[in-house]
Amino acid sequence: MAADQHRVTLAQAQGYTHAWQKGDPRGRHAWMLPREIIDEILAQPECEGIRVYAGGSPADRRLVWVGTDAKGNDLVGGTIAEECFPCPPVCQTGSPLLSEPS
């Protein structure tokens, strides 16, 4: 897969994130995963990417991160991550990707 097909402009990213936040104003708006665990996933033999699964419940949304090989298969025998820092409450004040409360 070409990496260029995954890049967006700030304006496009804002459109996506603001629409999500306005549709679910009391829900989770973002999740942060430390580089250490991302590097651990990517360092696995045969790892070529990361897939993120939605999980949990509407009241307790979770993201599950797993490495993928060159064929897009999940590397479930290695490092799998969750325990992301959710926003809210762990948010960057003033991020252009967070919409203003309505």
Coordinates of N, CA, C and O in Angstrom, one line a residue, residues 36-89:
E36 N 6.4 4.0 22.8 CA 7.0 2.7 23.3 C 6.3 1.5 22.9 O 6.8 0.5 22.4
I37 N 5.0 1.5 23.1 CA 4.2 0.3 22.7 C 4.0 0.2 21.2 O 4.0 -0.9 20.6
I38 N 3.9 1.4 20.5 CA 3.8 1.4 19.0 C 5.1 0.8 18.5 O 5.0 -0.1 17.6
D39 N 6.2 1.2 19.0 CA 7.5 0.7 18.5 C 7.6 -0.8 18.8 O 8.1 -1.6 18.0
E40 N 7.1 -1.3 19.9 CA 7.1 -2.7 20.3 C 6.3 -3.5 19.3 O 6.7 -4.6 18.9
I41 N 5.1 -3.0 18.9 CA 4.3 -3.7 17.9 C 5.0 -3.7 16.6 O 5.1 -4.8 16.0
L42 N 5.6 -2.6 16.1 CA 6.2 -2.5 14.8 C 7.5 -3.3 14.8 O 8.0 -3.7 13.7
A43 N 8.2 -3.5 15.9 CA 9.5 -4.2 16.0 C 9.3 -5.7 15.8 O 10.3 -6.5 15.7
Q44 N 8.1 -6.2 15.8 CA 7.9 -7.7 15.7 C 8.3 -8.2 14.3 O 8.1 -7.5 13.3
P45 N 8.9 -9.4 14.3 CA 9.3 -9.9 13.0 C 8.0 -10.0 12.1 O 6.9 -10.3 12.5
E46 N 8.2 -9.6 10.9 CA 7.2 -9.6 9.8 C 6.2 -8.5 9.9 O 5.2 -8.4 9.1
C47 N 6.3 -7.6 10.9 CA 5.3 -6.6 11.1 C 5.5 -5.5 10.0 O 6.6 -5.0 9.9
E48 N 4.4 -5.2 9.3 CA 4.4 -4.2 8.2 C 3.5 -3.1 8.5 O 3.4 -2.1 7.7
G49 N 2.6 -3.2 9.5 CA 1.6 -2.2 9.8 C 0.9 -2.4 11.1 O 1.3 -3.4 11.8
I50 N -0.1 -1.6 11.4 CA -0.9 -1.8 12.6 C -2.3 -1.7 12.2 O -2.7 -0.8 11.4
R51 N -3.1 -2.6 12.8 CA -4.6 -2.5 12.6 C -5.2 -2.1 14.0 O -4.7 -2.6 15.0
V52 N -6.2 -1.3 14.0 CA -6.8 -0.8 15.2 C -8.3 -1.3 15.1 O -9.0 -1.0 14.2
Y53 N -8.7 -2.1 16.1 CA -10.0 -2.6 16.3 C -10.8 -1.8 17.3 O -10.3 -1.4 18.3
A54 N -12.1 -1.5 17.0 CA -12.9 -0.9 18.0 C -13.4 -2.0 18.9 O -13.7 -3.1 18.5
G55 N -13.5 -1.6 20.2 CA -14.0 -2.6 21.1 C -14.7 -1.9 22.3 O -14.9 -0.7 22.3
G56 N -15.1 -2.7 23.3 CA -15.8 -2.2 24.5 C -17.2 -2.1 24.2 O -17.8 -2.8 23.4
S57 N -17.8 -1.1 24.9 CA -19.2 -0.8 24.7 C -19.4 0.7 24.4 O -18.5 1.4 24.6
P58 N -20.6 1.1 24.1 CA -20.8 2.6 23.8 C -20.4 3.4 25.1 O -19.9 4.5 24.9
A59 N -20.6 2.9 26.2 CA -20.3 3.6 27.5 C -18.8 3.5 27.8 O -18.3 4.3 28.6
D60 N -18.1 2.5 27.3 CA -16.7 2.3 27.6 C -15.9 1.9 26.3 O -15.6 0.7 26.2
R61 N -15.8 2.8 25.4 CA -15.2 2.5 24.1 C -13.7 2.2 24.3 O -13.0 2.8 25.1
R62 N -13.2 1.2 23.5 CA -11.8 0.9 23.6 C -11.2 0.7 22.2 O -12.0 0.4 21.3
L63 N -9.9 0.9 22.1 CA -9.2 0.6 20.8 C -8.2 -0.5 21.1 O -7.5 -0.5 22.1
V64 N -8.2 -1.5 20.2 CA -7.2 -2.6 20.4 C -6.3 -2.6 19.2 O -6.7 -2.6 18.0
W65 N -5.0 -2.5 19.4 CA -4.0 -2.3 18.4 C -3.2 -3.6 18.2 O -2.7 -4.2 19.2
V66 N -3.0 -4.1 17.0 CA -2.3 -5.3 16.7 C -1.5 -5.1 15.4 O -1.9 -4.4 14.5
G67 N -0.3 -5.7 15.4 CA 0.5 -5.6 14.2 C -0.1 -6.5 13.1 O -0.8 -7.4 13.3
T68 N 0.3 -6.1 11.8 CA -0.1 -6.9 10.7 C 1.1 -7.2 9.8 O 2.1 -6.4 9.8
D69 N 1.0 -8.3 9.1 CA 2.1 -8.7 8.2 C 1.9 -8.1 6.8 O 0.9 -7.4 6.6
A70 N 2.7 -8.4 5.9 CA 2.7 -7.9 4.5 C 1.4 -8.3 3.8 O 0.9 -7.6 2.9
K71 N 0.7 -9.3 4.2 CA -0.5 -9.8 3.6 C -1.7 -9.2 4.3 O -2.9 -9.5 3.9
G72 N -1.5 -8.4 5.4 CA -2.6 -7.8 6.1 C -3.2 -8.7 7.2 O -4.2 -8.4 7.8
N73 N -2.5 -9.8 7.5 CA -2.9 -10.7 8.6 C -2.5 -10.2 9.9 O -1.4 -9.7 10.1
D74 N -3.4 -10.3 10.9 CA -3.1 -9.9 12.3 C -2.0 -10.7 12.9 O -2.1 -12.0 12.8
L75 N -1.1 -10.1 13.6 CA 0.0 -10.9 14.3 C -0.4 -11.0 15.7 O 0.1 -10.4 16.7
V76 N -1.4 -11.9 15.9 CA -2.0 -12.1 17.3 C -1.1 -12.9 18.2 O -1.5 -12.9 19.4
G77 N 0.0 -13.4 17.8 CA 0.9 -14.1 18.7 C 1.9 -13.2 19.3 O 2.7 -13.6 20.1
G78 N 1.8 -11.9 19.0 CA 2.8 -11.0 19.5 C 2.1 -10.0 20.4 O 1.1 -10.2 21.1
T79 N 2.7 -8.8 20.4 CA 2.2 -7.7 21.3 C 0.9 -7.2 20.7 O 0.7 -6.9 19.6
I80 N -0.1 -7.1 21.6 CA -1.4 -6.5 21.3 C -1.6 -5.5 22.4 O -1.4 -5.7 23.6
A81 N -2.1 -4.3 22.0 CA -2.2 -3.2 23.0 C -3.6 -2.7 23.1 O -4.4 -2.8 22.2
E82 N -3.9 -2.1 24.2 CA -5.1 -1.3 24.5 C -4.7 -0.2 25.5 O -3.8 0.5 25.2
E83 N -5.3 -0.1 26.6 CA -4.9 0.8 27.6 C -4.5 2.2 27.1 O -3.5 2.7 27.5
C84 N -5.2 2.7 26.1 CA -4.9 4.0 25.5 C -5.3 5.0 26.5 O -6.2 4.8 27.4
F85 N -4.7 6.2 26.4 CA -5.1 7.3 27.2 C -6.3 8.0 26.5 O -6.1 8.6 25.4
P86 N -7.5 8.0 27.1 CA -8.7 8.5 26.3 C -8.8 10.0 26.5 O -8.5 10.6 27.6
C87 N -9.4 10.6 25.5 CA -9.8 12.1 25.5 C -11.3 12.2 25.3 O -11.7 11.7 24.3
P88 N -12.0 12.7 26.2 CA -11.6 13.1 27.6 C -11.3 11.9 28.5 O -11.8 10.8 28.1
P89 N -10.6 12.1 29.5 CA -10.1 13.3 30.1 C -8.7 13.7 29.7 O -8.3 14.9 30.0

